Short mmCIF file of C-alpha atoms in Angstrom, two decimals:
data_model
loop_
_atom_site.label_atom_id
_atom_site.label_comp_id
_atom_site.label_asym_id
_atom_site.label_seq_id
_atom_site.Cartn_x
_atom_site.Cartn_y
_atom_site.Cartn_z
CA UNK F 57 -3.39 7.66 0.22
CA UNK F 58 -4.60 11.21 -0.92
CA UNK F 59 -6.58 11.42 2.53
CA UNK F 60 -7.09 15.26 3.18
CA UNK F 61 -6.56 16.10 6.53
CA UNK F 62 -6.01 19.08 9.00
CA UNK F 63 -3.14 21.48 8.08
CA UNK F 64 0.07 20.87 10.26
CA UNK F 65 2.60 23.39 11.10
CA UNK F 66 5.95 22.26 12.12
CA UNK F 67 9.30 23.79 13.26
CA UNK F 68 12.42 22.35 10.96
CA UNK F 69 16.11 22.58 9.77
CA UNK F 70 16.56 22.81 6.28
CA UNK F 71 19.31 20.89 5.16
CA UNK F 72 21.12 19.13 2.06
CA UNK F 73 23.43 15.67 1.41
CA UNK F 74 24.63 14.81 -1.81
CA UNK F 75 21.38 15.83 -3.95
CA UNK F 76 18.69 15.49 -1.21
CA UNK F 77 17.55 18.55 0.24
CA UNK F 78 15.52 17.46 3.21
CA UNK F 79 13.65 19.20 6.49
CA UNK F 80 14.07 18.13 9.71
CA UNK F 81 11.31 18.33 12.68
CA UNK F 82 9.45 15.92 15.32
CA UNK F 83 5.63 15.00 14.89
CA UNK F 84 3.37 13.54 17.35
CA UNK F 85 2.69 10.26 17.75
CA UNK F 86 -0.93 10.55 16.68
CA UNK F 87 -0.24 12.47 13.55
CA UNK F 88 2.35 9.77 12.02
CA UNK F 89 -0.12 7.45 12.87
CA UNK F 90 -2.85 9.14 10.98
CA UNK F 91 -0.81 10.74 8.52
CA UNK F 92 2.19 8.46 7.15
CA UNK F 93 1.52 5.48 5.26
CA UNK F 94 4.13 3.09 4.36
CA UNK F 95 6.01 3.04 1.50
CA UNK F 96 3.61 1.67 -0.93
CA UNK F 97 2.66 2.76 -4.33
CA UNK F 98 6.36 3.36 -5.37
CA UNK F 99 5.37 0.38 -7.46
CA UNK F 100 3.13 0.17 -10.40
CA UNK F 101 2.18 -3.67 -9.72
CA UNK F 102 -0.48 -3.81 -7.18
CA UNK F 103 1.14 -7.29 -6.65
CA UNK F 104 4.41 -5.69 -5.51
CA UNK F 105 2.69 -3.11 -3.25
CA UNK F 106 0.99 -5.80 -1.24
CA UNK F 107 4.08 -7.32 -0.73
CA UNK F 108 5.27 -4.45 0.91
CA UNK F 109 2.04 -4.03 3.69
CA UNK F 110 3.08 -8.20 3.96
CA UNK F 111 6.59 -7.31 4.93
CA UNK F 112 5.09 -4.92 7.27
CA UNK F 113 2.53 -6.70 9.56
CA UNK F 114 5.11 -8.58 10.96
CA UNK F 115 6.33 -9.96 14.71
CA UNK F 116 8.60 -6.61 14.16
CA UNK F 117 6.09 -4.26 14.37
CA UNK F 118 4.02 -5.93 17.44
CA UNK F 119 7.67 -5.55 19.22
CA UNK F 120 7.40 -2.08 18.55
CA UNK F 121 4.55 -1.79 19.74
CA UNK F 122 4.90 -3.40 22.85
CA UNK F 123 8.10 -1.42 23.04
CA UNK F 124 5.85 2.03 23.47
CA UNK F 125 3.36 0.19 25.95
CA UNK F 126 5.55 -1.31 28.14
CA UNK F 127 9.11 0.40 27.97
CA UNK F 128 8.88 3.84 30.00
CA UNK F 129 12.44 5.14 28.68
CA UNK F 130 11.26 4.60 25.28
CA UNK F 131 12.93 6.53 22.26
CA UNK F 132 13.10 5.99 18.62
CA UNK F 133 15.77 6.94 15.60
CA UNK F 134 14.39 9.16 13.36
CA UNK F 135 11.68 8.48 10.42
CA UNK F 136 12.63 9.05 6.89
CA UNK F 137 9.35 10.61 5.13
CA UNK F 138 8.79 11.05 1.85
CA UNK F 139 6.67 13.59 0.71
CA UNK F 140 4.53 14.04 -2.71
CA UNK F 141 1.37 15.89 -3.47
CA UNK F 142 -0.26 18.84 -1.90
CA UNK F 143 1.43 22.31 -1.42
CA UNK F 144 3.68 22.18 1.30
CA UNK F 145 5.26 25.44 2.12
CA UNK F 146 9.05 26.57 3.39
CA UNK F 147 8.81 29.45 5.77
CA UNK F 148 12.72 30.66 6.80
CA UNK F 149 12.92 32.56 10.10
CA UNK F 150 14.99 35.43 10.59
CA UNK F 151 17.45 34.75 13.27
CA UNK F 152 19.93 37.95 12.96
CA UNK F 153 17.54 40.25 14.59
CA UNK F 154 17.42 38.99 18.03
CA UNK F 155 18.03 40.40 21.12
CA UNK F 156 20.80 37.27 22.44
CA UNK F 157 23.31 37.45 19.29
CA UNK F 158 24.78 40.07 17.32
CA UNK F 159 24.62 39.34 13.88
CA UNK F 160 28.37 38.88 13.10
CA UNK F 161 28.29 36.49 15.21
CA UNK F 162 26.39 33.93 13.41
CA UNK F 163 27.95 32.00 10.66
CA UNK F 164 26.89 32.52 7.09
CA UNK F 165 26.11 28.94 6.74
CA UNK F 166 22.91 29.11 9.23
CA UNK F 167 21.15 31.14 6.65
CA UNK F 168 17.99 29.81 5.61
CA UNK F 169 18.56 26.54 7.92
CA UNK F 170 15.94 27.48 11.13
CA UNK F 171 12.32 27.66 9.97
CA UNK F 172 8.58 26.90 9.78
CA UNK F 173 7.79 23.76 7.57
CA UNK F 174 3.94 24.02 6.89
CA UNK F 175 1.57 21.27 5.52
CA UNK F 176 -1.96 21.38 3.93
CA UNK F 177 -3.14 18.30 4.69
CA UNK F 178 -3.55 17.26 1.05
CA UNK F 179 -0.18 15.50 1.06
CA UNK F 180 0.89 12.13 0.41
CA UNK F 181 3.31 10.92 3.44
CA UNK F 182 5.13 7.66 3.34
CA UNK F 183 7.80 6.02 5.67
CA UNK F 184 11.06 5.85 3.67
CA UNK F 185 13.08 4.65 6.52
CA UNK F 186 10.68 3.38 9.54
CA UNK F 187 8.12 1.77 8.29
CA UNK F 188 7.58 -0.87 11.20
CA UNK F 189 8.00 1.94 13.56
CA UNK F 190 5.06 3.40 11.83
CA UNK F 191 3.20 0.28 11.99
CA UNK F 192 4.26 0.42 15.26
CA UNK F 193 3.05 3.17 16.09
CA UNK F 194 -0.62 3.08 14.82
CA UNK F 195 -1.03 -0.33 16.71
CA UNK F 196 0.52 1.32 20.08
CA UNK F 197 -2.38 4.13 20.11
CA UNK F 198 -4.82 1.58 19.50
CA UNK F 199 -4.03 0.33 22.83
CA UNK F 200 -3.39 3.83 24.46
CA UNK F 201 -4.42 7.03 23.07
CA UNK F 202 -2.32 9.13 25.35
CA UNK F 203 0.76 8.01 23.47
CA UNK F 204 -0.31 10.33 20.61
CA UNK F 205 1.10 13.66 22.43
CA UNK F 206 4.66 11.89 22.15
CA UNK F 207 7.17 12.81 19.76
CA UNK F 208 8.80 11.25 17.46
CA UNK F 209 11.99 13.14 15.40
CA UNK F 210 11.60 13.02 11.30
CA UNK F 211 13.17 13.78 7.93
CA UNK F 212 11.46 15.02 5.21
CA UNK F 213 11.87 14.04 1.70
CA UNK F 214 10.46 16.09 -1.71
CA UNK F 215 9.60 12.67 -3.42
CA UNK F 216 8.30 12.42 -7.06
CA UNK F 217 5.62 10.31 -8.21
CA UNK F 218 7.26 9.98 -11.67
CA UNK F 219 9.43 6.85 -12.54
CA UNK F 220 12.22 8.46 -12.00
CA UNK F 221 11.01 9.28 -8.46
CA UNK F 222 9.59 6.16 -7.89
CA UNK F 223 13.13 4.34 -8.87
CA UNK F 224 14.87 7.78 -6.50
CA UNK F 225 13.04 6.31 -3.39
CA UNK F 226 13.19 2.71 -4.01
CA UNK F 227 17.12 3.32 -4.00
CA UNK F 228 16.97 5.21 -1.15
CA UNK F 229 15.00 3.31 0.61
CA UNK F 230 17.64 0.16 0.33
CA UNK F 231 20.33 2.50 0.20
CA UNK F 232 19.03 3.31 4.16
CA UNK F 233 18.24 -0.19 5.24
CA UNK F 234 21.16 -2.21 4.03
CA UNK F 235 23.98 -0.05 5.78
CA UNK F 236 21.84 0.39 8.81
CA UNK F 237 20.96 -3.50 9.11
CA UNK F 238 20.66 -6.43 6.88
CA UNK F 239 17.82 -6.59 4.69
CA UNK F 240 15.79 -9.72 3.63
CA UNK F 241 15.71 -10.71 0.16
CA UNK F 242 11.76 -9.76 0.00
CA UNK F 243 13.12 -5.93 0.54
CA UNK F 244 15.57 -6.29 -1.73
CA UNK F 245 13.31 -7.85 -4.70
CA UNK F 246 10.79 -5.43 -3.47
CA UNK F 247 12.71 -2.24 -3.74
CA UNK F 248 16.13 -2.60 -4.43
CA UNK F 249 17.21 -0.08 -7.19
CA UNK F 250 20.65 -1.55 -7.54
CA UNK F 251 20.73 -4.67 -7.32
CA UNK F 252 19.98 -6.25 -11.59
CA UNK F 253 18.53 -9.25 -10.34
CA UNK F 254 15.94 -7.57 -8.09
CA UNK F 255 15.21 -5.53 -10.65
CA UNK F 256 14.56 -7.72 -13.61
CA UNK F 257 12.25 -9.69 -10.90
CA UNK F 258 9.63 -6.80 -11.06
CA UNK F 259 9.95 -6.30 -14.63
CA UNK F 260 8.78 -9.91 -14.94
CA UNK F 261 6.35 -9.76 -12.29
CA UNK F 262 4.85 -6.41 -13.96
CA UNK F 263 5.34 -7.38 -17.50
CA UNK F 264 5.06 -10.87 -18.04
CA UNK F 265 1.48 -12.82 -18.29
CA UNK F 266 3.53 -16.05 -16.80
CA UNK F 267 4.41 -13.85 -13.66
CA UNK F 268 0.69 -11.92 -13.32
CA UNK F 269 -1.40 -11.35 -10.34
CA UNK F 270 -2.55 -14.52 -8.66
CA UNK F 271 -0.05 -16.56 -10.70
CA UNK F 272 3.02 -16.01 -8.76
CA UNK F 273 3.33 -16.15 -5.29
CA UNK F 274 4.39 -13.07 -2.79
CA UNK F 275 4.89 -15.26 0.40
CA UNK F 276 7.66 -14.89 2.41
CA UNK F 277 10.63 -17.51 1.39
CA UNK F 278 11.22 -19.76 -1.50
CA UNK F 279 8.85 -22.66 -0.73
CA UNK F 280 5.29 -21.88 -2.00
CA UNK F 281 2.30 -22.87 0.72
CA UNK F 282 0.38 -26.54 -0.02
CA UNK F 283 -2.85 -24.91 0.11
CA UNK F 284 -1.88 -22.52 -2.87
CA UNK F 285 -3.68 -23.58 -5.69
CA UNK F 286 -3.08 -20.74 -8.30
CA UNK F 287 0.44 -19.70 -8.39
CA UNK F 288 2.67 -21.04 -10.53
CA UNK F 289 6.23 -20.56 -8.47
CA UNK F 290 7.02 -18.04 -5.90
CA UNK F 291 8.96 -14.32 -6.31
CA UNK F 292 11.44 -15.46 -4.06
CA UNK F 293 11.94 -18.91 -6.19
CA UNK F 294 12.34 -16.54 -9.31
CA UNK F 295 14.36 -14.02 -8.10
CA UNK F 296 17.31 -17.28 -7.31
CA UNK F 297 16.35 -18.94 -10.85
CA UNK F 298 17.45 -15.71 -12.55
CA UNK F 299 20.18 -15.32 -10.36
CA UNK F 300 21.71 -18.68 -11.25
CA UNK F 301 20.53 -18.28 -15.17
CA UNK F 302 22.38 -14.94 -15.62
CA UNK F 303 25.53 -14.71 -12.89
CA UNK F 304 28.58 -14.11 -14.52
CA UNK F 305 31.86 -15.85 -13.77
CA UNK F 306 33.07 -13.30 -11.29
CA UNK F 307 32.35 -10.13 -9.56
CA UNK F 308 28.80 -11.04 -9.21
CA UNK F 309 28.19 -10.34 -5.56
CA UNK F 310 29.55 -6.44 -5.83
CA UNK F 311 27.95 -5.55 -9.58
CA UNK F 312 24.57 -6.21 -7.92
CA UNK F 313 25.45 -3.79 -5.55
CA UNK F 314 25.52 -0.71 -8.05
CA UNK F 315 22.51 0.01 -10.87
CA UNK F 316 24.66 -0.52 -14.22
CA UNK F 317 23.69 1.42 -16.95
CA UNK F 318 19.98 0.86 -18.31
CA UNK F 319 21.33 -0.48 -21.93
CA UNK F 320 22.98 -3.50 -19.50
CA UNK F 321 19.66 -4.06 -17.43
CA UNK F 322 17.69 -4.19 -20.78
CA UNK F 323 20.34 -6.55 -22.00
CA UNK F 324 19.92 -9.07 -19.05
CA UNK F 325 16.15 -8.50 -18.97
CA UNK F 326 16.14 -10.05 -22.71
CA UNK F 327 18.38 -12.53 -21.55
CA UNK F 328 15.72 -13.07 -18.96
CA UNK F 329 12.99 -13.11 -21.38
CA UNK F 330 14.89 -15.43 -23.58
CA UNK F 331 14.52 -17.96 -20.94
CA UNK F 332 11.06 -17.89 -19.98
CA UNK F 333 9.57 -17.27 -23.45
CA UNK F 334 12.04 -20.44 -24.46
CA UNK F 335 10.54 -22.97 -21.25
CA UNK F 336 7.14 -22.19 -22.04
CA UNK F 337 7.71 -22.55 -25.58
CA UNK F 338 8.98 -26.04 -24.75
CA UNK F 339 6.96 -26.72 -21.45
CA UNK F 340 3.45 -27.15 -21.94
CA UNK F 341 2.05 -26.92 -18.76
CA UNK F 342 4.04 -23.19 -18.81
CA UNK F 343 1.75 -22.05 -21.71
CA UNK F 344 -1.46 -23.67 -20.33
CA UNK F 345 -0.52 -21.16 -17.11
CA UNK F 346 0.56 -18.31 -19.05
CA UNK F 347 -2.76 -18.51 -21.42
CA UNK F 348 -5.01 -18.79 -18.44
CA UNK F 349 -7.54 -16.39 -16.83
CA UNK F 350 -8.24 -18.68 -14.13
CA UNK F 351 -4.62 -20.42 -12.47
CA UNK F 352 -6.71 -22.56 -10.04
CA UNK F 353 -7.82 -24.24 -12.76
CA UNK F 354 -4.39 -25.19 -14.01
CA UNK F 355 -1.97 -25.28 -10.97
CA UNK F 356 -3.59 -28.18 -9.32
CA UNK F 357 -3.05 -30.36 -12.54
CA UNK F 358 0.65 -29.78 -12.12
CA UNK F 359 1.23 -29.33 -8.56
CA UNK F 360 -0.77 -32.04 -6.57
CA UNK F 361 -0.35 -34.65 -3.41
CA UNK F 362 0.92 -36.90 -5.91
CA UNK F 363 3.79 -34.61 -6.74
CA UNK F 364 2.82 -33.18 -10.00
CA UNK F 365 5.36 -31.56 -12.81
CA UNK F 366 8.94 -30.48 -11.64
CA UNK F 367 8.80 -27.13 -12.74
CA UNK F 368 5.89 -25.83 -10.07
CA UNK F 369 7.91 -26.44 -7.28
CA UNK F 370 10.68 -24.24 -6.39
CA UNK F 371 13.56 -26.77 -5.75
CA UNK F 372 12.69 -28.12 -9.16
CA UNK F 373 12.12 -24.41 -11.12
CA UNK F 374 15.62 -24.18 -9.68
CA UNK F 375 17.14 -27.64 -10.48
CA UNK F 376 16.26 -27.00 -14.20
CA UNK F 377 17.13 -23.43 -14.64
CA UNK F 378 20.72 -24.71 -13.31
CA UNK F 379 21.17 -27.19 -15.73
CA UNK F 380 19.98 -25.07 -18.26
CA UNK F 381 22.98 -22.10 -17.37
CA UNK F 382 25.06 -24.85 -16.88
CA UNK F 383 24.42 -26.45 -20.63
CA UNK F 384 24.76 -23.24 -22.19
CA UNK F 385 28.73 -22.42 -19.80
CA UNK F 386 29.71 -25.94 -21.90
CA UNK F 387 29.12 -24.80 -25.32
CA UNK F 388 25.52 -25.02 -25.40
CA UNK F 389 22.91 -22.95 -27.08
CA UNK F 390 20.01 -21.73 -24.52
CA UNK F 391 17.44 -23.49 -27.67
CA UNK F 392 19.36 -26.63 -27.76
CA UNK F 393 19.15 -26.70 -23.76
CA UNK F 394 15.43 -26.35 -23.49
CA UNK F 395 14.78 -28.63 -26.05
CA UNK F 396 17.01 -31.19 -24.19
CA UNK F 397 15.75 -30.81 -20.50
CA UNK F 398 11.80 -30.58 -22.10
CA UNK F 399 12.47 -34.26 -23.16
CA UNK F 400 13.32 -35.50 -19.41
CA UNK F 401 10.49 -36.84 -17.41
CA UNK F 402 8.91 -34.32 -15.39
CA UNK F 403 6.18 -36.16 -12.98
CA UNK F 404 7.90 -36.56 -9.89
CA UNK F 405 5.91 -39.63 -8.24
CA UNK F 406 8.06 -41.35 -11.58
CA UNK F 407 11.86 -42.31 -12.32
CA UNK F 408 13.86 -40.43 -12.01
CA UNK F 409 12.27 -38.22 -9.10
CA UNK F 410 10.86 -40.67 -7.06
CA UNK F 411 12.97 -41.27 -3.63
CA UNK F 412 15.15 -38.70 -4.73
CA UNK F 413 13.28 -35.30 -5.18
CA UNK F 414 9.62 -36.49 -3.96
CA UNK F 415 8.35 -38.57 -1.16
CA UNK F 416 5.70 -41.15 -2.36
CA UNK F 417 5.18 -42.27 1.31
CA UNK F 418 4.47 -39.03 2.68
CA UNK F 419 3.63 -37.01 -0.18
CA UNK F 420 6.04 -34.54 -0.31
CA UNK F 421 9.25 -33.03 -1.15
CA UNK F 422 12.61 -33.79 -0.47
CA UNK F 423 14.82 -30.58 -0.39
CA UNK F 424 17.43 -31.66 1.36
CA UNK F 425 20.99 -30.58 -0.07
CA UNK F 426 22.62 -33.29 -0.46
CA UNK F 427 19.25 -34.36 -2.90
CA UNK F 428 19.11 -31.31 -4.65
CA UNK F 429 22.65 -31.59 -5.64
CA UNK F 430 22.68 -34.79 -6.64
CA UNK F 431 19.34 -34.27 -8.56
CA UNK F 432 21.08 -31.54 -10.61
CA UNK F 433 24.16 -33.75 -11.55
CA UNK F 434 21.33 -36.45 -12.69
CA UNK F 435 19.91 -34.13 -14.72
CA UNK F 436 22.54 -32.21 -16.46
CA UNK F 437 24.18 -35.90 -17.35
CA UNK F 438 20.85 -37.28 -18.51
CA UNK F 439 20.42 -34.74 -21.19
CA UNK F 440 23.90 -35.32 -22.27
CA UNK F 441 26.24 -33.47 -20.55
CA UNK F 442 29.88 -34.51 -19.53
CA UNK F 443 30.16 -35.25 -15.65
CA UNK F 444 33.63 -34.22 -16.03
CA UNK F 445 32.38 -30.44 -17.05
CA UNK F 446 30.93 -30.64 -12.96
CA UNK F 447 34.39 -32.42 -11.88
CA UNK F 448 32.05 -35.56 -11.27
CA UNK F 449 31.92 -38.90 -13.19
CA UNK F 450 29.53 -41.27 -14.00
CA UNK F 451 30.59 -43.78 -11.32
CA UNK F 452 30.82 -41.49 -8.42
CA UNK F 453 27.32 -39.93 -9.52
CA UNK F 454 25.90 -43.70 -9.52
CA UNK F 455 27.70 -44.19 -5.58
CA UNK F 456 25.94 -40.93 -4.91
CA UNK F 457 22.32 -41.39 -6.12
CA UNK F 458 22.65 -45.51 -4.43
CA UNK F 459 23.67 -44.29 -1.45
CA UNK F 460 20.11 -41.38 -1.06
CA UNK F 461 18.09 -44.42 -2.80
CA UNK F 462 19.28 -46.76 -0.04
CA UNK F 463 20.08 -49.37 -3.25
CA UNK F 464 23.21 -50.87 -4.14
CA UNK F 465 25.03 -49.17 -6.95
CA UNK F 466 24.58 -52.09 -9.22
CA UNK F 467 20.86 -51.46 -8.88
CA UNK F 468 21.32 -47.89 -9.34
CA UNK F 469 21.18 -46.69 -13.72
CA UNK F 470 22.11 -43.66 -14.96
CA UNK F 471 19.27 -42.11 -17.50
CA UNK F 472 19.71 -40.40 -20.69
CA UNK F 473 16.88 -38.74 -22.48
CA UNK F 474 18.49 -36.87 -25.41
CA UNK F 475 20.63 -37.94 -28.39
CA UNK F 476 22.19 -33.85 -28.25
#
């Protein structure tokens, strides 16, 4: 960003909606290409930002651009672009003094609406709405420069490169993309100014030496990659732990679809920091991560072709942080809860993850659902908690756990690892 480039002068609408005053005009092809970024740096974690560009150079955005190449009838919806930076100027034309309308003609309202919208070139653009099509765009022209004398309709945003601004756009930007199609959950963690959960997720990421650069994972999905050897889980794998660990009993689904007030966000992100300060007080492997300068040196220890520790892989991050919430909805305290799962074996190549959770034979995981439920009913009962608190028993878990171990049930035991 903060490329300086040619002034650009462009003819625009001025308009408002709720408290967005915005301009609209077309550009050429060639300028959005070499003007607009996407929307990056609306983050203060370079972490997050990359995720982003990730998002963006995607099958999406080669469509697009095989779209321009190949489709002759080609049109696009209009870009969103924010603007920040520079000195860009509002010139209004007068329209009353023509030779074609009499003045009383014209309604009041198209006052100061038809003008000249001019640009330095010192701006900061960035797709608020578009960003593949800008993508798009930029790989289009590298096949075929004459697409740059094609236009392409815009809005333009005043944007603010305060916090305030940056939270302004983030909102907007998922504000735009979930009621004009769905958006994955990387969008959502990535920008989503409404939605707690997302939000607490980049306070972590941004915050918390457990969650730094190179130690969690920005890969699309839950599952982190075999050949990543520093991160301990993945964003996506966090984002669904704290969804579980701080859900309320109802209305969960449409309170994450309005910001509550900031005294409730910094309420659940204590919550949230309750729970990761408690498992690496009581995981040791957590610390050794947190503590580190160098994951690679750590991960591999705990996350290996012989399985390694349940908590570095995301079915099993997830499988304790359930037990955990579900501990502390039985009359639980989140400290006794830790202290009872820390006490359960946590190598899966042993009892009890062995054939259940992890494949000795082929050296890998078993996520199936059917396993993962079952895993979680194991656990939560052999820490001490009542099967009948899960509307389960003892003997149908035992039926259950035979049946995925391919044993009898007289060969299948139940565990217990805490007195609590």
């Amino acid at each position: 960003m903060n490329k300086q480039h040619e002034p650009l002068t462009l003819p625009a609408l001025r308009s408002h909606m709720g408290d967005w005053i915005y301009y609209i005009t077309s550009m050429k092809m060639r300028d959005i290409a070499a003007r607009v970024d996407v929307a990056e740096n609306i983050h203060t974690s370079k972490a997050l930002n990359e995720l982003i560009q990730r998002q963006l150079q995607s099958t999406h955005s080669n469509k697009i651009r095989n779209y321009l190449l190949n489709q002759p009838q080609r049109f696009f919806n209009t870009l969103v672009i924010g603007v920040y930076g520079g000195s860009p100027k509002w010139y209004e034309l007068d329209i009353k003094n023509n030779n074609f309308l009499e003045s009383e003609e014209l309604p009041q309202s198209i006052d100061g609406v038809l003008g000249i919208l001019s640009l330095t070139g010192s701006e900061d653009l960035f797709a608020i709405d578009g960003q593949h099509r800008v993508v798009g765009i930029s790989k289009a022209l590298e096949k075929n420069s004459d697409l740059g004398d094609e236009e392409v309709s815009a809005i333009f945003l005043a944007h603010s490169n305060s916090e305030d601004g940056l939270k302004r756009t983030r909102r907007l930007f998922t504000s735009l993309n979930r009621h004009a199609k769905a958006v994955s959950k990387m969008e959502i963690i990535a920008l989503d100014e409404d939605d707690t959960i997302a939000i607490i997720t980049r306070e972590l990421v941004e915050n918390h030496d457990l969650f730094a650069e190179n130690k969690i994972s920005l890969t699309k999905g839950k599952n982190i990659s075999p050949n990543d050897t520093s991160s301990f889980t993945t964003i996506v794998a966090l984002y669904d732990a704290l969804d579980v660990f701080l859900k309320p009993p109802r209305g969960w689904r449409d309170f994450k679809k309005s910001r509550p007030e900031d005294s409730v966000i910094k309420t659940f992100y204590s919550r949230a920091s309750d729970l990761w300060n408690g498992l690496i007080e009581n995981f040791v492997p957590l610390e050794e991560i947190r503590d580190s300068n160098s994951p690679v040196q750590v991960t591999p220890k705990y996350r290996n072709s012989n399985g390694g520790h349940l908590l570095f892989r995301p079915v099993g991050l997830l499988l304790i942080v359930t037990t955990i919430r579900q501990l502390v909805d039985t009359g639980w305290s989140l400290d006794q809860a830790l202290k009872s799962v820390s006490k359960v074996p946590m190598l899966l190549n042993h009892e009890p993850w062995s054939g259940l959770l992890w494949d000795s034979v082929n050296h890998r995981m078993i996520t199936t659902t059917e396993n993962q439920k079952v895993g979680s009913k194991l656990l939560f009962y052999s820490v001490g908690g009542k099967l009948s608190d899960l509307q389960t028993s003892a003997s149908e878990l035992r039926e259950e756990l035979a049946g995925l171990l391919n044993r009898s049930v007289h060969e299948v035991q139940l565990p217990r690892y805490s007195d609590l």
